[in-house]
mmCIF file of C-alpha atoms and ligand atoms in Angstrom:
data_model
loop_
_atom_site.group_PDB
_atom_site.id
_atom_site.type_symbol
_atom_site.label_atom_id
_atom_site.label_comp_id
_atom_site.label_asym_id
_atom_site.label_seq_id
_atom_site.Cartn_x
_atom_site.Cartn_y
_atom_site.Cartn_z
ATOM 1 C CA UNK N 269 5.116 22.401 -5.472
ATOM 2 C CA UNK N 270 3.639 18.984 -5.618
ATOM 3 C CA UNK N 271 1.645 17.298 -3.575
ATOM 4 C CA UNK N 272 1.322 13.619 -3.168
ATOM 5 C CA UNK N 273 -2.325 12.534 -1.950
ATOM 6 C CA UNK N 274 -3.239 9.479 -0.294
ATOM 7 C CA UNK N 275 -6.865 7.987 1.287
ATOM 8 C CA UNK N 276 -5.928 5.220 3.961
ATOM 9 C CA UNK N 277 -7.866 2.608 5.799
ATOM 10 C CA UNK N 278 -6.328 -0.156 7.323
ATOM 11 C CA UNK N 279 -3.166 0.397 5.260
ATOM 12 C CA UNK N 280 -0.604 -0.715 7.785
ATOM 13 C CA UNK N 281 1.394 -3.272 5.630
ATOM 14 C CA UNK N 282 1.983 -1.352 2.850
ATOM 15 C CA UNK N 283 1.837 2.419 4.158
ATOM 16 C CA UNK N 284 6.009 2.656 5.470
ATOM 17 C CA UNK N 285 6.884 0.817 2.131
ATOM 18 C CA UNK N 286 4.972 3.104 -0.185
ATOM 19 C CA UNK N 287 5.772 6.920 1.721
ATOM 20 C CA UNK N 288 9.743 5.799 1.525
ATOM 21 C CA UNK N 289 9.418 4.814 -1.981
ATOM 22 C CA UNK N 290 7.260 8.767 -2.529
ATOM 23 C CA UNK N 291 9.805 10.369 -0.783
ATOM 24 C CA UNK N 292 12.941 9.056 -2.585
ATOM 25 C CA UNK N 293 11.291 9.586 -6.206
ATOM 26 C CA UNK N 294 10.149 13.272 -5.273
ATOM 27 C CA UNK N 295 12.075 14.503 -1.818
ATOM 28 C CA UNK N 296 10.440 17.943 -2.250
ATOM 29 C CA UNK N 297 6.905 16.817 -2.552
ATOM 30 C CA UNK N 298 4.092 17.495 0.173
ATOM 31 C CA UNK N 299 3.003 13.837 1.231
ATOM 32 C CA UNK N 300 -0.674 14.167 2.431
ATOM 33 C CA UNK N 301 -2.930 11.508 3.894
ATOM 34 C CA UNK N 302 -6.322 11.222 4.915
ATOM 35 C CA UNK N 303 -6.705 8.365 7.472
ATOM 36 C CA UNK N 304 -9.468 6.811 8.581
ATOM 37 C CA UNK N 305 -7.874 3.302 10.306
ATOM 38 C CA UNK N 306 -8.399 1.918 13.230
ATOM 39 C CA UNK N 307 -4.929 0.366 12.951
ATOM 40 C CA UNK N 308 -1.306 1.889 13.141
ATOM 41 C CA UNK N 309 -1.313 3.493 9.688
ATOM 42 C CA UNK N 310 -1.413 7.032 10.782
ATOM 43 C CA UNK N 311 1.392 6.827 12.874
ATOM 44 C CA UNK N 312 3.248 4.972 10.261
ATOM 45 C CA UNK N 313 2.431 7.713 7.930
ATOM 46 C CA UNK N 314 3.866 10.122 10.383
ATOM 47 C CA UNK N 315 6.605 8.518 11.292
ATOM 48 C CA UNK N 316 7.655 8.324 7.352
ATOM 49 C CA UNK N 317 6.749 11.972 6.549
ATOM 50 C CA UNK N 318 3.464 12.618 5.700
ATOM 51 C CA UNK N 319 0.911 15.409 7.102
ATOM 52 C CA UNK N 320 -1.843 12.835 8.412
ATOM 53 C CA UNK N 321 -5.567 14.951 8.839
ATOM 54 C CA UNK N 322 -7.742 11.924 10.363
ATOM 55 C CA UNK N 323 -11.339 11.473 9.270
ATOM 56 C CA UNK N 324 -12.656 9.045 11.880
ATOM 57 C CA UNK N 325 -15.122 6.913 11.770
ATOM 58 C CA UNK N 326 -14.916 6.580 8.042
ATOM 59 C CA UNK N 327 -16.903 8.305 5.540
ATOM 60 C CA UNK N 328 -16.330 5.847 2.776
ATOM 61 C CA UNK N 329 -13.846 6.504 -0.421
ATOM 62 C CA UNK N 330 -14.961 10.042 -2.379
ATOM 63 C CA UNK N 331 -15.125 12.108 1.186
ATOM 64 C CA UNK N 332 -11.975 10.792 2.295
ATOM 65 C CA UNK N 333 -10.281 11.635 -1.420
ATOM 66 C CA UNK N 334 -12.332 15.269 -1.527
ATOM 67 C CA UNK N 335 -10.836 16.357 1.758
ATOM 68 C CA UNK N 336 -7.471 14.760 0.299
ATOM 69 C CA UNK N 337 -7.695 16.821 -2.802
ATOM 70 C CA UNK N 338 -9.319 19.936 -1.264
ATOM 71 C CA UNK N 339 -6.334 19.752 1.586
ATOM 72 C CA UNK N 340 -3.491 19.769 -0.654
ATOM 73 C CA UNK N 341 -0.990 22.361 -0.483
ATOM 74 C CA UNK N 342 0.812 22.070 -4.132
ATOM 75 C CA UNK N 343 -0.035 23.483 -7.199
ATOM 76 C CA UNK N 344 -0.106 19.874 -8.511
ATOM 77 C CA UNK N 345 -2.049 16.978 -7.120
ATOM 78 C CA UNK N 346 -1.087 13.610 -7.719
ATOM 79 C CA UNK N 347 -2.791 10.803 -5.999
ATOM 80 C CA UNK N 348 -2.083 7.012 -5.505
ATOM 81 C CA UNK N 349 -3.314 4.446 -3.746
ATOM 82 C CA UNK N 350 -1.490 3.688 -0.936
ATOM 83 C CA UNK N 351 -1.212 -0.198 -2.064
ATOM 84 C CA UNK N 352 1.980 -0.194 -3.529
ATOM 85 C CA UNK N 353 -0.086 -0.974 -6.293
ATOM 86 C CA UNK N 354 1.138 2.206 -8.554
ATOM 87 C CA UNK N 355 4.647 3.197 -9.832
ATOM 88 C CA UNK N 356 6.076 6.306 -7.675
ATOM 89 C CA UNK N 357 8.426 6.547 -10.573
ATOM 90 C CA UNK N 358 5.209 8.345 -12.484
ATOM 91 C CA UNK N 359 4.721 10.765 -9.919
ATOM 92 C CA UNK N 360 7.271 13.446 -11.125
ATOM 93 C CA UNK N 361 6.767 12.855 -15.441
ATOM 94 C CA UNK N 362 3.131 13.107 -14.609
ATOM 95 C CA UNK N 363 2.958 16.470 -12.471
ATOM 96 C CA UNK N 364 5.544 18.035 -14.785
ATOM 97 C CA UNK N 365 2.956 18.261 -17.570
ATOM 98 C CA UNK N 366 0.318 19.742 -14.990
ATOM 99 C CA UNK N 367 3.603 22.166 -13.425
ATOM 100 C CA UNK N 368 4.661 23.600 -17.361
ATOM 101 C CA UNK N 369 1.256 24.122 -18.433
ATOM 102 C CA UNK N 370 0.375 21.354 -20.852
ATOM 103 C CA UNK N 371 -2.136 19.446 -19.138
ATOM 104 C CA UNK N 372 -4.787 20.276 -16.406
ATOM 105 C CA UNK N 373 -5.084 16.919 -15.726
ATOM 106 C CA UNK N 374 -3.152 13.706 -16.383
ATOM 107 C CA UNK N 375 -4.163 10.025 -16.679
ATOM 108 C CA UNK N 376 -2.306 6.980 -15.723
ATOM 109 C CA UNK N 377 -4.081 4.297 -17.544
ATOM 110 C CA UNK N 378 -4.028 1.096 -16.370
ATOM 111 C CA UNK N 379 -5.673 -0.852 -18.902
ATOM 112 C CA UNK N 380 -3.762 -0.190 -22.165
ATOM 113 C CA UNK N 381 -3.299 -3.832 -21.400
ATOM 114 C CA UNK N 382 -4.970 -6.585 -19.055
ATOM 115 C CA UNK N 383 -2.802 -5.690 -15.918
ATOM 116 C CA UNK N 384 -2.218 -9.253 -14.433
ATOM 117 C CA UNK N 385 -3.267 -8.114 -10.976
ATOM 118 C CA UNK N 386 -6.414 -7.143 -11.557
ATOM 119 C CA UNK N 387 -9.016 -9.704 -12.137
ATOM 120 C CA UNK N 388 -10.742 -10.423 -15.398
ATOM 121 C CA UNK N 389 -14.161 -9.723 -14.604
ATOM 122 C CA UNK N 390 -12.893 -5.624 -13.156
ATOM 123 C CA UNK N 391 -10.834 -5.512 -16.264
ATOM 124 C CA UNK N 392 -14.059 -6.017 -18.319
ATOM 125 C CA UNK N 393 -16.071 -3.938 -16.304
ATOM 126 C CA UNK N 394 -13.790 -1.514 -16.534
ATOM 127 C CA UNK N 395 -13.461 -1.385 -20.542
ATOM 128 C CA UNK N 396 -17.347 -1.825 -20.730
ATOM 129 C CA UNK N 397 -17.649 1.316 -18.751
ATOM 130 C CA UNK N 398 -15.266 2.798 -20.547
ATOM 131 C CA UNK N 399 -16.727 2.358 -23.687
ATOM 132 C CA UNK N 400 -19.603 3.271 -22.791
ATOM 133 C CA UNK N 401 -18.357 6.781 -21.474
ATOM 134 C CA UNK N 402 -16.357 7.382 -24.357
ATOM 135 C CA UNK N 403 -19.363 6.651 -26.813
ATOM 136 C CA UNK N 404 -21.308 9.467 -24.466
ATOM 137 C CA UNK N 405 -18.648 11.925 -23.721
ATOM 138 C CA UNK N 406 -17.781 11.660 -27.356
ATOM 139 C CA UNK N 407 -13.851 11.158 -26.663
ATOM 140 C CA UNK N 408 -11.970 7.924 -26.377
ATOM 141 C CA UNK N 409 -11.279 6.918 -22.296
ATOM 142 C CA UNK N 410 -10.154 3.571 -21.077
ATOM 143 C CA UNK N 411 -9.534 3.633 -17.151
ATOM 144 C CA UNK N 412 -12.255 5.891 -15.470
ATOM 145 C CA UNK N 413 -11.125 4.498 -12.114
ATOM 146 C CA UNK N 414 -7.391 5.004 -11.873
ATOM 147 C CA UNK N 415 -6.278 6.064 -8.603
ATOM 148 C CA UNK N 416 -3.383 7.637 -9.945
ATOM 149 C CA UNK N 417 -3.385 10.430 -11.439
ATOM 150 C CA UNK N 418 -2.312 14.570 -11.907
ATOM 151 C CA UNK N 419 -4.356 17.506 -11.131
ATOM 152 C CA UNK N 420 -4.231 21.106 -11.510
ATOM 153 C CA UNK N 421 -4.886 22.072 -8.208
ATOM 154 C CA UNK N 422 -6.710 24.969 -9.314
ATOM 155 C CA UNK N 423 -9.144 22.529 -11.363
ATOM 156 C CA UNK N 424 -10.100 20.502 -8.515
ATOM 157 C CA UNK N 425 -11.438 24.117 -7.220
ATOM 158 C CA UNK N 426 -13.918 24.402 -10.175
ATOM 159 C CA UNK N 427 -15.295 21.296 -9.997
ATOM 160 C CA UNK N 428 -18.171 19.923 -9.272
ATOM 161 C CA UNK N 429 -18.294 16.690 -7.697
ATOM 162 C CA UNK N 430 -20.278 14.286 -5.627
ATOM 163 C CA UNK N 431 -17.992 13.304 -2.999
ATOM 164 C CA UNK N 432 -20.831 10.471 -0.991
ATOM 165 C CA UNK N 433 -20.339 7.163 -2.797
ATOM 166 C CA UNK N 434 -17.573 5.006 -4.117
ATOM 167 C CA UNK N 435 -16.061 5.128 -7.701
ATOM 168 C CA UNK N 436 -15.448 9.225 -7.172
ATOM 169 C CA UNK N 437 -12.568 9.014 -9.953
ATOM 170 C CA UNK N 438 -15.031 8.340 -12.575
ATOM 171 C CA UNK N 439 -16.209 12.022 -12.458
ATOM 172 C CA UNK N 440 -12.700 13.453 -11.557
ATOM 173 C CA UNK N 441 -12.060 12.028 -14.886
ATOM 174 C CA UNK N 442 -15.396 13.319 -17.147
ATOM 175 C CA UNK N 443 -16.000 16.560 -15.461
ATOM 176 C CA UNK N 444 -12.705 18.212 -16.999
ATOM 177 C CA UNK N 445 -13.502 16.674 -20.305
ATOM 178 C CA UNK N 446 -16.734 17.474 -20.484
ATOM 179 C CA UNK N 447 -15.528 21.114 -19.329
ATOM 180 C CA UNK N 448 -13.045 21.441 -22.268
ATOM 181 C CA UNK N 449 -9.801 21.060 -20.145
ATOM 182 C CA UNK N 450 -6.312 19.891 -21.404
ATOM 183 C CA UNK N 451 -6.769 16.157 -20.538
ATOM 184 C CA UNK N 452 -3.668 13.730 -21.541
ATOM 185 C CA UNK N 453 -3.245 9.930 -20.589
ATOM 186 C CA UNK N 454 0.172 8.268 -20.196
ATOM 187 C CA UNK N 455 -0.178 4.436 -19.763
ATOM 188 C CA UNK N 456 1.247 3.051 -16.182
ATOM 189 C CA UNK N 457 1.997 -0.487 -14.704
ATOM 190 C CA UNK N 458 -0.407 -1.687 -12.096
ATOM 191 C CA UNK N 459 1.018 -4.183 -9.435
ATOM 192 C CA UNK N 460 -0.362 -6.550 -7.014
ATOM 193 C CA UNK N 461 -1.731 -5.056 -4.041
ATOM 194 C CA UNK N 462 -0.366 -5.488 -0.251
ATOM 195 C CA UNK N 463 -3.563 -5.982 2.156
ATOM 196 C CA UNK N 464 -6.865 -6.798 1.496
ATOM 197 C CA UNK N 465 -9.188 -4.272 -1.145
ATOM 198 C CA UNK N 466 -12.104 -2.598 0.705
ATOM 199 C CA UNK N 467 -13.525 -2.746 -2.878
ATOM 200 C CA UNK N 468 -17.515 -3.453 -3.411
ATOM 201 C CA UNK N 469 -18.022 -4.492 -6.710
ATOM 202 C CA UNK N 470 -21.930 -4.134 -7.342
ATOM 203 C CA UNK N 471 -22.215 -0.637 -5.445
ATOM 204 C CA UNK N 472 -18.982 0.537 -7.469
ATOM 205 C CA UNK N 473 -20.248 -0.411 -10.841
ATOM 206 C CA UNK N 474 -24.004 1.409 -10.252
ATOM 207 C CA UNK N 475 -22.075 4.930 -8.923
ATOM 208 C CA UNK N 476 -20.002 4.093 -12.031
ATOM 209 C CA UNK N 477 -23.500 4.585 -14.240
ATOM 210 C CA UNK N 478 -24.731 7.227 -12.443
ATOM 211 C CA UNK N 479 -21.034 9.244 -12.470
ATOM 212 C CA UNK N 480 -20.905 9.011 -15.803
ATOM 213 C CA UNK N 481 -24.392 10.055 -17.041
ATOM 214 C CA UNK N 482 -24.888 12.551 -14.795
ATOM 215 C CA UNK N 483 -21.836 14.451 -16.382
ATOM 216 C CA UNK N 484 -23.448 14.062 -19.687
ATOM 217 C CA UNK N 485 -26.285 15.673 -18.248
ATOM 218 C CA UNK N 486 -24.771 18.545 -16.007
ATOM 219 C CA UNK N 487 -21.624 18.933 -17.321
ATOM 220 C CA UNK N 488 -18.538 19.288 -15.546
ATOM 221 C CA UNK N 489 -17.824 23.034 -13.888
ATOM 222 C CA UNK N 490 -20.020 24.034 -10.440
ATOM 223 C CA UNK N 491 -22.982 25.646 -10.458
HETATM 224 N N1 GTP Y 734 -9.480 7.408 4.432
HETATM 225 C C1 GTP Y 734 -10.182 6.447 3.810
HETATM 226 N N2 GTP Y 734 -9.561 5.658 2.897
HETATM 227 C C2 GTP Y 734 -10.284 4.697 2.270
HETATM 228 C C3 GTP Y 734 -11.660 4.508 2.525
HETATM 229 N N3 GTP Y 734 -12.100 3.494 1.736
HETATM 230 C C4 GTP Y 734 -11.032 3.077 1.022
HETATM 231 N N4 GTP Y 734 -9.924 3.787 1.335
HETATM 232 C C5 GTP Y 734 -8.555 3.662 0.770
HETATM 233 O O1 GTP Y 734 -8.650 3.979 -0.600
HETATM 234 C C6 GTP Y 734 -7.772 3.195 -1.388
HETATM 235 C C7 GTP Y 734 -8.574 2.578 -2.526
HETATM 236 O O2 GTP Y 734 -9.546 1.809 -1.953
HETATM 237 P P1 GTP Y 734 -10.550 0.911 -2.744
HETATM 238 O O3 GTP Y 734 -11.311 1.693 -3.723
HETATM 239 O O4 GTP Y 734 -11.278 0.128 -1.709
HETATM 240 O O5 GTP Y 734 -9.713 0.011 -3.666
HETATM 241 P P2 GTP Y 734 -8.632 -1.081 -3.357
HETATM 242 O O6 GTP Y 734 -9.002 -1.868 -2.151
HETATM 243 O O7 GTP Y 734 -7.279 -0.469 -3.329
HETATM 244 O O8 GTP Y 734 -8.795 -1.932 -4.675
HETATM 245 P P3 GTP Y 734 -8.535 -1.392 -6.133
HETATM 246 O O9 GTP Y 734 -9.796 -0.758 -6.591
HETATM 247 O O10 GTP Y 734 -8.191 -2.611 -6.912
HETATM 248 O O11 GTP Y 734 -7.420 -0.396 -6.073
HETATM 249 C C8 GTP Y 734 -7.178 2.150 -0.448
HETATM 250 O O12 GTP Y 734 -5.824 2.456 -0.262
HETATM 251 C C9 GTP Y 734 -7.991 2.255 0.837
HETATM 252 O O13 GTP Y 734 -7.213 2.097 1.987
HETATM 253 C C10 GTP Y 734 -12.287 5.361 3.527
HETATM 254 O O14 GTP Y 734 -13.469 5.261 3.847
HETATM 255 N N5 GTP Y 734 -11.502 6.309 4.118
HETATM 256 MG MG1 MG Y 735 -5.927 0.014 -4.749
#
């Protein structure tokens, strides 16, 4: 089974729109949502479908996406933003690799190009980072931070990850690389977002140094 895992906050205009468009693309999917708004998103996300577990007051991004991924029913975990910002379309061709075996994890990259809705100085953040990571992980990498993306659920079990802090995908990303496991990328289309981003720049970009050299150090699995 799949499961399709969301984080919310404040999500209201864009949370009916996105769970219809999830539901048509994959009708047999789990929809899961962590909530932690203080407007009508979770009962929105009801409403359409979804098994809402509320984390209230909110813990910040990585705790609300660890209980997502930790929560998740299927045997494949495929998360999105729930922005509208991703292409639901990706959700079944992505956990089909995870479901026949060929991948443990899989990749939508946003950057194989400059996506027009995100803003040049993230997009060379982003690739800086990226460069960086794949000069010390010794393997090519060019969106640490995509929010969507495939996973075994059973590898989100033997991971190791620091949940407190933003820019969590960073080391969803490294830790199965640097643990040897069956990594692919497939390049996606990134859209313009409905709502405001909760998004810090400067506090992002330092938990994106530490992510990423700390796996160098320590590796990926627990323990
Ligand atoms: N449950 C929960 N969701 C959160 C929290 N912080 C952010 N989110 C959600 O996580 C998703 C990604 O959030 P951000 O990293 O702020 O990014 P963004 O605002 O979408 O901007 P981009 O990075 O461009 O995607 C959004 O859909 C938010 O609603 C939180 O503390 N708790
Ligand atoms: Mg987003």
């Amino acid at each position: 089974m799949i499961t399709v895992a969301m984080i919310t906050m404040n999500e209201e205009g864009a949370v009916g729109k996105v769970i219809a468009d999830i539901r048509a693309a994959v009708p047999d999917a789990e929809v899961l949502v962590v909530d932690s708004s203080k407007d009508r998103t979770p009962e929105i996300a009801e409403a359409a479908g979804a098994r809402v577990i509320r984390q209230f007051p909110p813990q910040g991004y990585g705790r609300a996406m660890d209980l997502a991924l930790r929560s998740a029913k299927g045997d494949v975990v495929v998360t999105l933003d729930c922005d509208d910002t991703y292409p639901v379309s990706m959700i079944r061709p992505m956990a089909e690799r995870v479901l026949s075996g060929a991948a443990a994890l899989v990749d939508g990259n946003r950057v194989h190009r400059k996506p027009e809705a995100m803003p040049w100085l993230n997009y060379a953040a982003n690739r800086g980072f990226a460069a960086l990571a794949s000069v010390l992980m010794m393997r090519w990498v060019e969106d640490l931070h995509s929010g969507m993306r495939a996973y075994r659920k059973s590898l989100i079990d033997e991971m190791a990850c620091d949940p407190s802090g933003p820019a969590l995908p960073v080391e969803l990303l490294l830790r199965p690389i640097s643990m040897g496991r069956r990594v692919e990328v497939v390049p996606i289309d990134y859209r313009e977002r409905v709502g405001a981003s909760t998004m810090q720049p400067l506090p992002s970009a330092w938990w994106t140094l530490k992510r990423i050299v700390r796996v160098r150090i320590h590796g990926g699995a627990k323990g």
